[in-house]
mmCIF file with all atom_site columns, C-alpha atoms in Angstrom:
data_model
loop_
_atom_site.group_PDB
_atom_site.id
_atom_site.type_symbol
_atom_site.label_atom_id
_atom_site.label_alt_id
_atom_site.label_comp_id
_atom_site.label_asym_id
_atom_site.label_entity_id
_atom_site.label_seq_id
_atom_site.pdbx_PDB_ins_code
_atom_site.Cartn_x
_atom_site.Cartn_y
_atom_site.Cartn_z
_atom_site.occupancy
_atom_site.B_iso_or_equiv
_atom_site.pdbx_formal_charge
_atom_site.auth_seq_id
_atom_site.auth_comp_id
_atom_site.auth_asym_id
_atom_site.auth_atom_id
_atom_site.pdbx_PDB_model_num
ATOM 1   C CA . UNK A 1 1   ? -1.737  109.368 23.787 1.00 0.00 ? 86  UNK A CA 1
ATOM 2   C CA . UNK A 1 2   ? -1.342  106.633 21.629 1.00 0.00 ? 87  UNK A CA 1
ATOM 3   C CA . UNK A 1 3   ? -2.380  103.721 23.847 1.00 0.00 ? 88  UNK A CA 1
ATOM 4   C CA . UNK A 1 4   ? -5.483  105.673 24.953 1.00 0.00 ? 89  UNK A CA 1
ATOM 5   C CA . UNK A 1 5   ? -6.504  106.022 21.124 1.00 0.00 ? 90  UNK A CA 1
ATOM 6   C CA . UNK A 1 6   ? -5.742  102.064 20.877 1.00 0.00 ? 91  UNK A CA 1
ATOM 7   C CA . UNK A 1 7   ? -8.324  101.683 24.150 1.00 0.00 ? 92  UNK A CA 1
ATOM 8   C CA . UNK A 1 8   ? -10.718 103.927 22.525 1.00 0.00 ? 93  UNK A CA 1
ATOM 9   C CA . UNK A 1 9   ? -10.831 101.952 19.109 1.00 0.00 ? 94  UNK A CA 1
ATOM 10  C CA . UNK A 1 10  ? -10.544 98.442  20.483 1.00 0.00 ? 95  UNK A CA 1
ATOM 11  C CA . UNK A 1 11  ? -13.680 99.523  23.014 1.00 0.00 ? 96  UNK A CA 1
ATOM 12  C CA . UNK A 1 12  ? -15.121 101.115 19.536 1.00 0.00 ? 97  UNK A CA 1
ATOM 13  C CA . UNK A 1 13  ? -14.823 97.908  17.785 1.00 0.00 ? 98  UNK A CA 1
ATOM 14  C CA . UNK A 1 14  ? -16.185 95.836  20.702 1.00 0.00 ? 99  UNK A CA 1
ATOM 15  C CA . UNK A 1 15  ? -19.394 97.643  21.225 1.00 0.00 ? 100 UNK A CA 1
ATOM 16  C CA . UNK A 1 16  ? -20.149 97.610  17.478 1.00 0.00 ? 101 UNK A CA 1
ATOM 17  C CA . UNK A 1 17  ? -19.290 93.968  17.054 1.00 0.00 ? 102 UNK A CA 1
ATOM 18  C CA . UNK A 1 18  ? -21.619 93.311  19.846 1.00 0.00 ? 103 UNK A CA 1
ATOM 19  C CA . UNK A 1 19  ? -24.466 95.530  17.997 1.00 0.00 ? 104 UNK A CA 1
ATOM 20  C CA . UNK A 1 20  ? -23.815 93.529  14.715 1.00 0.00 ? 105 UNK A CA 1
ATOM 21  C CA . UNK A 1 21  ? -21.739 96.084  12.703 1.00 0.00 ? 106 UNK A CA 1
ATOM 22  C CA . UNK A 1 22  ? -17.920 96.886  12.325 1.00 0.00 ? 107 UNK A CA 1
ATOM 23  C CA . UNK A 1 23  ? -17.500 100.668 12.816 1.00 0.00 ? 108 UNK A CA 1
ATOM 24  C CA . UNK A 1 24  ? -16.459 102.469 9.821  1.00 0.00 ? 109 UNK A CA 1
ATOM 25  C CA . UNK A 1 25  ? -13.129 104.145 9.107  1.00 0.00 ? 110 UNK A CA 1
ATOM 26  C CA . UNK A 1 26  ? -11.979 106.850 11.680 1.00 0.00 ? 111 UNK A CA 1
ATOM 27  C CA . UNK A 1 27  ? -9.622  110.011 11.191 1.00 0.00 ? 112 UNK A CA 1
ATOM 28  C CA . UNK A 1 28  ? -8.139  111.519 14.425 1.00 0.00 ? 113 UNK A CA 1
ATOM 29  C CA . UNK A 1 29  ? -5.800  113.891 13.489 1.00 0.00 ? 114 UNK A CA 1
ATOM 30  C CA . UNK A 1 30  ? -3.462  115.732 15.984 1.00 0.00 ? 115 UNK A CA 1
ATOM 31  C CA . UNK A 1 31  ? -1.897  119.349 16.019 1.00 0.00 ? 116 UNK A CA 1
ATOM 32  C CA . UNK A 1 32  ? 1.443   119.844 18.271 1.00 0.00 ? 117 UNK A CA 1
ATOM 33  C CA . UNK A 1 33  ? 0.395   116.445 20.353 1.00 0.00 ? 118 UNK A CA 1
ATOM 34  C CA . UNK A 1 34  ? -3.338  117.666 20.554 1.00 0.00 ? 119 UNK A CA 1
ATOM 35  C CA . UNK A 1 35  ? -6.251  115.708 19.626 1.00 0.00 ? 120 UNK A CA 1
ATOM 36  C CA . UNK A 1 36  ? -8.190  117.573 17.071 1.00 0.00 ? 121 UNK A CA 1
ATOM 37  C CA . UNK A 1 37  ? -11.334 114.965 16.674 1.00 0.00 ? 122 UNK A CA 1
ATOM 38  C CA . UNK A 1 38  ? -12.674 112.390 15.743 1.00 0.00 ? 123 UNK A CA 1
ATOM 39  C CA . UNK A 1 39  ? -14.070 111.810 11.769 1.00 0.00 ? 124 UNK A CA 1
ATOM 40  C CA . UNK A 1 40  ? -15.851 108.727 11.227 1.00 0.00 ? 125 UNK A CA 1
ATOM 41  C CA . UNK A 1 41  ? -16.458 108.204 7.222  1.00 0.00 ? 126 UNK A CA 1
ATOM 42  C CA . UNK A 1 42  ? -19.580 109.076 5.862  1.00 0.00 ? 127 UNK A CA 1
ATOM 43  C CA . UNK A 1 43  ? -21.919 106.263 4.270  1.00 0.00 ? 128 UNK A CA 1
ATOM 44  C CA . UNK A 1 44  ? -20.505 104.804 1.447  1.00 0.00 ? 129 UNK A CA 1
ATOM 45  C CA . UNK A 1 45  ? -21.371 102.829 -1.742 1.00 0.00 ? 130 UNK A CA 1
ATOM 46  C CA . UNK A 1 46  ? -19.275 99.842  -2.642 1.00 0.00 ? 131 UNK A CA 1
ATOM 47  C CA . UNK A 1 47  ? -16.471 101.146 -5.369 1.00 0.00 ? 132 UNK A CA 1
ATOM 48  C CA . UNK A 1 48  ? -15.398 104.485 -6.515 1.00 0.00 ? 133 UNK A CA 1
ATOM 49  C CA . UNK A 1 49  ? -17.456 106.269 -3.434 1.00 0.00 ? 134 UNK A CA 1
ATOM 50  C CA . UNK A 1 50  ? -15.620 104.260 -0.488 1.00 0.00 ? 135 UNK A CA 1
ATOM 51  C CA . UNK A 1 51  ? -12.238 104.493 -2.159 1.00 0.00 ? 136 UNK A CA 1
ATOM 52  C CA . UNK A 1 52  ? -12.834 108.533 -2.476 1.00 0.00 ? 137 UNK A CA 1
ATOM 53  C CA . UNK A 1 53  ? -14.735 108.797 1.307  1.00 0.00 ? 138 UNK A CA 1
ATOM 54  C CA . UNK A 1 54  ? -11.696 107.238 2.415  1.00 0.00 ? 139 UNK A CA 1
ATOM 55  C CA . UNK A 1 55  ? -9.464  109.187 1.462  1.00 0.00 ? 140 UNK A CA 1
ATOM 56  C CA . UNK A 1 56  ? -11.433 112.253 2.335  1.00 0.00 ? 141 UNK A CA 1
ATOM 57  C CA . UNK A 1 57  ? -11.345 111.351 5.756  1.00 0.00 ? 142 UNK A CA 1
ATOM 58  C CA . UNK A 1 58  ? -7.477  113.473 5.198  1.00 0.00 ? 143 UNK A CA 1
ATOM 59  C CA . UNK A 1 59  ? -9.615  116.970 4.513  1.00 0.00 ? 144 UNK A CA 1
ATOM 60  C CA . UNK A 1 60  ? -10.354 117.509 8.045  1.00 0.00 ? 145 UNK A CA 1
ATOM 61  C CA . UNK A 1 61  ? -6.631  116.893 9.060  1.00 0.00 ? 146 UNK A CA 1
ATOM 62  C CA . UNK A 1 62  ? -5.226  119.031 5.902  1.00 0.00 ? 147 UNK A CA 1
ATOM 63  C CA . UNK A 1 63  ? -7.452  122.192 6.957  1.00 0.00 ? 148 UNK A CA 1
ATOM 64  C CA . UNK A 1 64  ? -6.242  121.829 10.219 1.00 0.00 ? 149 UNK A CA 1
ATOM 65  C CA . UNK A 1 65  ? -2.522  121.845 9.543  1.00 0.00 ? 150 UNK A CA 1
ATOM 66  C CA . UNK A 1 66  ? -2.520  118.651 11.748 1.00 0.00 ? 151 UNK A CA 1
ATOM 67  C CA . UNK A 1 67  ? 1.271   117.549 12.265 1.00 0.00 ? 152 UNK A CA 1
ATOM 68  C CA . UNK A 1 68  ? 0.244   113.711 12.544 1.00 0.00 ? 153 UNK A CA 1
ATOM 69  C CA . UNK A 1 69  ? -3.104  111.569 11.751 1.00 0.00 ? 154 UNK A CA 1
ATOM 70  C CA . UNK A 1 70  ? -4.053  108.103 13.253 1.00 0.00 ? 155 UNK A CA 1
ATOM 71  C CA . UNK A 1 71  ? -6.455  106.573 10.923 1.00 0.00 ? 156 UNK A CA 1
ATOM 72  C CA . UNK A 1 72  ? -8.367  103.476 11.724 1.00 0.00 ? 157 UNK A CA 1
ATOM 73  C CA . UNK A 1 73  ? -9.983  100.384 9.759  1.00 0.00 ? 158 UNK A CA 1
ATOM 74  C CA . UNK A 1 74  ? -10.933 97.012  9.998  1.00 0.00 ? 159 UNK A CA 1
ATOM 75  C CA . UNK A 1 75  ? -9.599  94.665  7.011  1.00 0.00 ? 160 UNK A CA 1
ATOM 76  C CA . UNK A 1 76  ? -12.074 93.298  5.745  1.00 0.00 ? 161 UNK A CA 1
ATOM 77  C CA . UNK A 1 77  ? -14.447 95.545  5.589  1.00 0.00 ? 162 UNK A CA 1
ATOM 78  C CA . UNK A 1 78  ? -12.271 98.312  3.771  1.00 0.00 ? 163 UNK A CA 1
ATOM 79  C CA . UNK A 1 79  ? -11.072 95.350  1.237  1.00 0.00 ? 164 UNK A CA 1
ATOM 80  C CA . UNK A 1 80  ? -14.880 94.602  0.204  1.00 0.00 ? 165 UNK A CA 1
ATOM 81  C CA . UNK A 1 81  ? -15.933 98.408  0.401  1.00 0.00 ? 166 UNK A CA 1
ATOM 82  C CA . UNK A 1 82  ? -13.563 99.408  -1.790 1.00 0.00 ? 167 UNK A CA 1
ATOM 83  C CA . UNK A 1 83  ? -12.949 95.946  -3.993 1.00 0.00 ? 168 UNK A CA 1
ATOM 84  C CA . UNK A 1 84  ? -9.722  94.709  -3.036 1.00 0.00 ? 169 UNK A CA 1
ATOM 85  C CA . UNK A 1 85  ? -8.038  92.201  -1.813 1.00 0.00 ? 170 UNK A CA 1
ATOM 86  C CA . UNK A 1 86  ? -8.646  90.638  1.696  1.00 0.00 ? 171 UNK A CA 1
ATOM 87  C CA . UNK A 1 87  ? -5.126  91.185  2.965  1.00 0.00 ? 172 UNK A CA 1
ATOM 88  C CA . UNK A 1 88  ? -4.201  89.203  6.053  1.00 0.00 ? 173 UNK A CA 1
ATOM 89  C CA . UNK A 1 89  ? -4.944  89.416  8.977  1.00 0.00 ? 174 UNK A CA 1
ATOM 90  C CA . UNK A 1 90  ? -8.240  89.748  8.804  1.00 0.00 ? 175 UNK A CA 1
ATOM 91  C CA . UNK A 1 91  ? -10.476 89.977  10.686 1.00 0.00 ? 176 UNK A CA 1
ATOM 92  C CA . UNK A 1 92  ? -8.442  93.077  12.291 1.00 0.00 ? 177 UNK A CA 1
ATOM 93  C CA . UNK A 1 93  ? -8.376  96.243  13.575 1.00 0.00 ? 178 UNK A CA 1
ATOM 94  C CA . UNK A 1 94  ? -5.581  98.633  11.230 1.00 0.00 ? 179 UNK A CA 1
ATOM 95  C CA . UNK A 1 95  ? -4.168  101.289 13.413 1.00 0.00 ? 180 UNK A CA 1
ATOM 96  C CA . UNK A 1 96  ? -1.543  103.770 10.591 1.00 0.00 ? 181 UNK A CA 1
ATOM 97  C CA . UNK A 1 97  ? 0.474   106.561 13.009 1.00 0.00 ? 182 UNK A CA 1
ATOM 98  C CA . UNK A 1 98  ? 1.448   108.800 10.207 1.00 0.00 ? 183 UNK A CA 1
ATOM 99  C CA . UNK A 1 99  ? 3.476   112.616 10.300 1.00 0.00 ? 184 UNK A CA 1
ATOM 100 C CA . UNK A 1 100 ? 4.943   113.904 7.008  1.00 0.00 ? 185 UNK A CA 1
ATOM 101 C CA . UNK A 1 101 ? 8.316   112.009 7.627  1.00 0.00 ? 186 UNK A CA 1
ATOM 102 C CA . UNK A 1 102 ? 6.618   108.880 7.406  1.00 0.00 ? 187 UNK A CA 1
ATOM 103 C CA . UNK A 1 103 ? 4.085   105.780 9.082  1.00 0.00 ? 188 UNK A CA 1
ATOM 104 C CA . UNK A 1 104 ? 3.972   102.871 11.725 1.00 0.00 ? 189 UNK A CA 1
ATOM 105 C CA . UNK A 1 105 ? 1.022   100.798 10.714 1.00 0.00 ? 190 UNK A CA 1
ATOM 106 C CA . UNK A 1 106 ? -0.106  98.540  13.609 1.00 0.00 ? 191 UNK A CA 1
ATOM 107 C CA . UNK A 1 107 ? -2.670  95.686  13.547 1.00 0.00 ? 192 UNK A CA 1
ATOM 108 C CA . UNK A 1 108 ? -4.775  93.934  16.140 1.00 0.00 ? 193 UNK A CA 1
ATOM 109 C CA . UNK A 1 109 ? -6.069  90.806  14.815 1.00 0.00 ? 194 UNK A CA 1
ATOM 110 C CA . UNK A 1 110 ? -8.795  89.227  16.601 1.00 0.00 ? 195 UNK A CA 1
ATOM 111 C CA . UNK A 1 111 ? -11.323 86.141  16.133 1.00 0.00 ? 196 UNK A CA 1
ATOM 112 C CA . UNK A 1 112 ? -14.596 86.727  16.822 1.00 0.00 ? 197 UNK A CA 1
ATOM 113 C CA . UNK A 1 113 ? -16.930 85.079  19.567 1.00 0.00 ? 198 UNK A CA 1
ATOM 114 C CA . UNK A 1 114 ? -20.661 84.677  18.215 1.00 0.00 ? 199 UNK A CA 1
ATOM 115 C CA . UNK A 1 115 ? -23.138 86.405  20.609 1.00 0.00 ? 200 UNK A CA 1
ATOM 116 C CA . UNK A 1 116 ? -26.304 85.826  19.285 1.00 0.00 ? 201 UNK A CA 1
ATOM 117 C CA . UNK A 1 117 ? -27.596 85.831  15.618 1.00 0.00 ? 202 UNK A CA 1
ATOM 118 C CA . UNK A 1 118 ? -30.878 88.237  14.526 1.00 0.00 ? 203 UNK A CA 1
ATOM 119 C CA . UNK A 1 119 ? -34.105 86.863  13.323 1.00 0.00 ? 204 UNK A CA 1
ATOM 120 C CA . UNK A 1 120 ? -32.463 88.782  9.913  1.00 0.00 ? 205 UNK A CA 1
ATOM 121 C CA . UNK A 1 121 ? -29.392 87.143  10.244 1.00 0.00 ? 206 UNK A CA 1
ATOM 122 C CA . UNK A 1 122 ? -27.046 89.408  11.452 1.00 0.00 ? 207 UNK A CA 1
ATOM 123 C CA . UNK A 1 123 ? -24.487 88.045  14.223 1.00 0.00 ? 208 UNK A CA 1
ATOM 124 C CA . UNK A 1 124 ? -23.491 89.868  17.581 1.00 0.00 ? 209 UNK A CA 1
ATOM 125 C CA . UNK A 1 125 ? -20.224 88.780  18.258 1.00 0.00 ? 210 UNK A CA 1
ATOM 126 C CA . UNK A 1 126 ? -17.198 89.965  20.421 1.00 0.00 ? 211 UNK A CA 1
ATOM 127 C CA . UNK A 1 127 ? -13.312 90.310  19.198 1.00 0.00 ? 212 UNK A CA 1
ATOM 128 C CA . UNK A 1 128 ? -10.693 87.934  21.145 1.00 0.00 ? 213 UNK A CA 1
ATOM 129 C CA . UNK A 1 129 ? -8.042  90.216  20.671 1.00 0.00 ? 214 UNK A CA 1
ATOM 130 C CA . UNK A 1 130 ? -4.768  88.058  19.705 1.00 0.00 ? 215 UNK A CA 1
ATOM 131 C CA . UNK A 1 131 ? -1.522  89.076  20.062 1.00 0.00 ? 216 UNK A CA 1
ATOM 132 C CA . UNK A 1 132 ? -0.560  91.819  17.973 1.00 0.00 ? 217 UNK A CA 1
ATOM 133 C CA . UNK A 1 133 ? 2.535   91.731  15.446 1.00 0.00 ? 218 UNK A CA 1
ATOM 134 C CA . UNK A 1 134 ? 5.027   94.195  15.878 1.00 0.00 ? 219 UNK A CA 1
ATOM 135 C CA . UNK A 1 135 ? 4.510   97.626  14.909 1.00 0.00 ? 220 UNK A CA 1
ATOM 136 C CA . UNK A 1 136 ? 5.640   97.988  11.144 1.00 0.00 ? 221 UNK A CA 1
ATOM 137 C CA . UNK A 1 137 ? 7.545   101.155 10.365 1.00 0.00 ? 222 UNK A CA 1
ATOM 138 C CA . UNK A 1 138 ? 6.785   102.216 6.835  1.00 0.00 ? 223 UNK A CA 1
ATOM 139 C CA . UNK A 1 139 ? 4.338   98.723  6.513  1.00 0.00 ? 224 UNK A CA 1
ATOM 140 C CA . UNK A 1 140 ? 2.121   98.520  3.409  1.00 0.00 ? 225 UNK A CA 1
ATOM 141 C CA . UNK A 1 141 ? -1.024  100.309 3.169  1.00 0.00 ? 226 UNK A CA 1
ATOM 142 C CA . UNK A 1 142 ? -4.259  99.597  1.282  1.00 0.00 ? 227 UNK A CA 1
ATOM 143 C CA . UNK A 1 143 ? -4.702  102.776 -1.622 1.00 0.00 ? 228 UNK A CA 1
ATOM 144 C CA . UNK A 1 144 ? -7.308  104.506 -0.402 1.00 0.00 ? 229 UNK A CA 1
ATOM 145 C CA . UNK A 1 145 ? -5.933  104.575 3.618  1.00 0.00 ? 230 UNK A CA 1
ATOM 146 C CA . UNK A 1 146 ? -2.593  105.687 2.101  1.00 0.00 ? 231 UNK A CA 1
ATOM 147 C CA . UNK A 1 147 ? -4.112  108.611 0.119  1.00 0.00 ? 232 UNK A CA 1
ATOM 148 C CA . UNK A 1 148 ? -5.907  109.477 3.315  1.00 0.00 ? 233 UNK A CA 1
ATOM 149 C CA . UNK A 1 149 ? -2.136  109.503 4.760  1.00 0.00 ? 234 UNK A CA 1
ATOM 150 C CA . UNK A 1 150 ? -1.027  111.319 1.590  1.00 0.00 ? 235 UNK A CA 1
ATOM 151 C CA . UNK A 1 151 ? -3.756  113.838 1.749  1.00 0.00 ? 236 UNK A CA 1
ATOM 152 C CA . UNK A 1 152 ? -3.656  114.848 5.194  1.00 0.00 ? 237 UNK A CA 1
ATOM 153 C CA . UNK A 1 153 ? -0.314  116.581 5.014  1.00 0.00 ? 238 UNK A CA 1
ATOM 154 C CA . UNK A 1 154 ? -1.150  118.694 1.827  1.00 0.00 ? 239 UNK A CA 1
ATOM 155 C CA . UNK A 1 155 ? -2.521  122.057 2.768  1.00 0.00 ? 240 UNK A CA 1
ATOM 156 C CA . UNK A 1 156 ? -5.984  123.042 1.337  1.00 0.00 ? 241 UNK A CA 1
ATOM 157 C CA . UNK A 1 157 ? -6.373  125.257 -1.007 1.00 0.00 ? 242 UNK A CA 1
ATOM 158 C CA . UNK A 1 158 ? -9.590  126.959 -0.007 1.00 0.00 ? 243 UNK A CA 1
ATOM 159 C CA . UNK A 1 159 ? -10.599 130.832 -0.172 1.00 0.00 ? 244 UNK A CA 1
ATOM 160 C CA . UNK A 1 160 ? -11.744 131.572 2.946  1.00 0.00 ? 245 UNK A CA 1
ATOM 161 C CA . UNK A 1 161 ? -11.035 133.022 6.258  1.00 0.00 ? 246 UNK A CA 1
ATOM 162 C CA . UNK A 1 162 ? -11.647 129.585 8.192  1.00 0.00 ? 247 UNK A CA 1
ATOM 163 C CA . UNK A 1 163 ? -10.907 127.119 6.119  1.00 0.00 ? 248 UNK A CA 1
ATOM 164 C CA . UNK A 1 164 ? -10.944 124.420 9.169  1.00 0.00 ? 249 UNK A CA 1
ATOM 165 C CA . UNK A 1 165 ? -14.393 125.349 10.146 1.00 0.00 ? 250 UNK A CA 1
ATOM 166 C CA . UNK A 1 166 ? -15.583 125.337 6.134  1.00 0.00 ? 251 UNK A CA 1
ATOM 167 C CA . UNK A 1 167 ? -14.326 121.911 5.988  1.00 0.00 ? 252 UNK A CA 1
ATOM 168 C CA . UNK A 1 168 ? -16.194 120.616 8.882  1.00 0.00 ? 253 UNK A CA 1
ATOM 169 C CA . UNK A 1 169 ? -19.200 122.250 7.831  1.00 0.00 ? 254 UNK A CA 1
ATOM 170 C CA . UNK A 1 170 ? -18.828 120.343 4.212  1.00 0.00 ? 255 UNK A CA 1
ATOM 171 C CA . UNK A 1 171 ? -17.559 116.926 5.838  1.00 0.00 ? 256 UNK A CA 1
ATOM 172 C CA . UNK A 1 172 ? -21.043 117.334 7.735  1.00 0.00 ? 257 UNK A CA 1
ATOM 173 C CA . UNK A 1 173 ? -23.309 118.415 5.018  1.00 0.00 ? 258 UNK A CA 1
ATOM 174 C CA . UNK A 1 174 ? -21.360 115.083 3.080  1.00 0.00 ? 259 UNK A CA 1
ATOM 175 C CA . UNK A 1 175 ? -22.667 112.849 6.261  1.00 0.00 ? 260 UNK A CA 1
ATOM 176 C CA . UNK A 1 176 ? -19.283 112.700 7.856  1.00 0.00 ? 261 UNK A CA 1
ATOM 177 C CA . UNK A 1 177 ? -19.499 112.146 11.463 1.00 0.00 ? 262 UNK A CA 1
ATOM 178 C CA . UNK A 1 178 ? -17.365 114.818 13.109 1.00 0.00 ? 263 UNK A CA 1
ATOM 179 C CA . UNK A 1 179 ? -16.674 114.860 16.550 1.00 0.00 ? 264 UNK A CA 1
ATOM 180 C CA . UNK A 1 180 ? -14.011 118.004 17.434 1.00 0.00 ? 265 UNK A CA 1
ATOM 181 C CA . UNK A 1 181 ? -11.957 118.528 21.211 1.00 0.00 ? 266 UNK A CA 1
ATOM 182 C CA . UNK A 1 182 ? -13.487 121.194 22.641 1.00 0.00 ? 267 UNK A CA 1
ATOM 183 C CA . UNK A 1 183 ? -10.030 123.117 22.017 1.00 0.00 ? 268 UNK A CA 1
ATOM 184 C CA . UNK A 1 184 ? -11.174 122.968 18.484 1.00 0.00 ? 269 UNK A CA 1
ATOM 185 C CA . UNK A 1 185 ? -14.904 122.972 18.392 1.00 0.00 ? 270 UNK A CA 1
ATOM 186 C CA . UNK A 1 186 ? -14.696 126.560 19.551 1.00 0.00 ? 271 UNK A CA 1
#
């Protein structure tokens, strides 16, 4: 499972580089080694909103009582979202495995090939994947990705019979992009 969710976020990352943007952060959260979805973050303002929509990204895998999350995010763009730091490696693709016991945060730096540049500027450009440092268990994540970690293993507190299917609705309504299995879209 896991190198198939590395494939799909490395392919991710190289069609949006070639389109000009770096995708936002992604949830996938998993329940008894199922794939739940996939929850792209919502469009943020620079500051308090991305550090908060970040971690948000963990309400999807709370309500569903998911047993492990893989979050994804590139470095830079998280660091100038949310007004941190540009931590290296950058540019990079973050990859956090997390279950309640604990994370392995992965990275996959790469440089980037220019394309073609816009009339407006913008660059199209393609990741050269380098080689990837080892897998570190426990490695240092930036606040708001850890509170996603943090929040997705603390159950919701929310008065209702379905409170997975509430919290997709609301992610939704908030301009999440939520994309379900159909083992849990039903």
């Amino acid at each position: 499972m896991w190198d198939a969710l590395v494939g799909v976020m490395k392919s991710a990352y190289t069609a949006g580089l070639g389109e000009g943007t770096v995708p936002r952060p992604v949830i996938m959260p998993l329940v008894r080694s199922e794939l739940v979805g996939v929850i792209w973050l919502r469009p943020i303002k620079v500051g308090e909103d991305a550090l908060t929509g970040i971690a948000d990204l963990a309400n999807i895998a709370a309500a569903a009582d998911a047993d492990e999350v893989v979050l994804a995010w590139e470095t830079h763009d998280v660091a100038t979202a949310c007004n941190l730091p540009v931590v290296s490696p950058a540019p990079c693709l973050n990859m956090v495995a997390a279950t309640r016991d604990g994370h392995v945060l992965h990275q996959f730096p790469y440089t980037e090939q220019l394309l073609a540049r816009g009339p407006e500027g913008w660059a199209s450009v393609a990741p050269d994947w380098r080689p990837a440092p080892a897998p570190q268990s426990g490695g240092e994540l930036v606040p708001p990705i850890q509170a996603a970690v943090n929040f997705a293993f603390t159950p919701i507190e929310l008065d209702h019979p379905d409170p997975f299917r509430v919290t997709v609705v609301l992610m939704e309504e908030d301009g999440y992009s939520v994309r379900l299995t159909e083992a849990f879209a039903r």
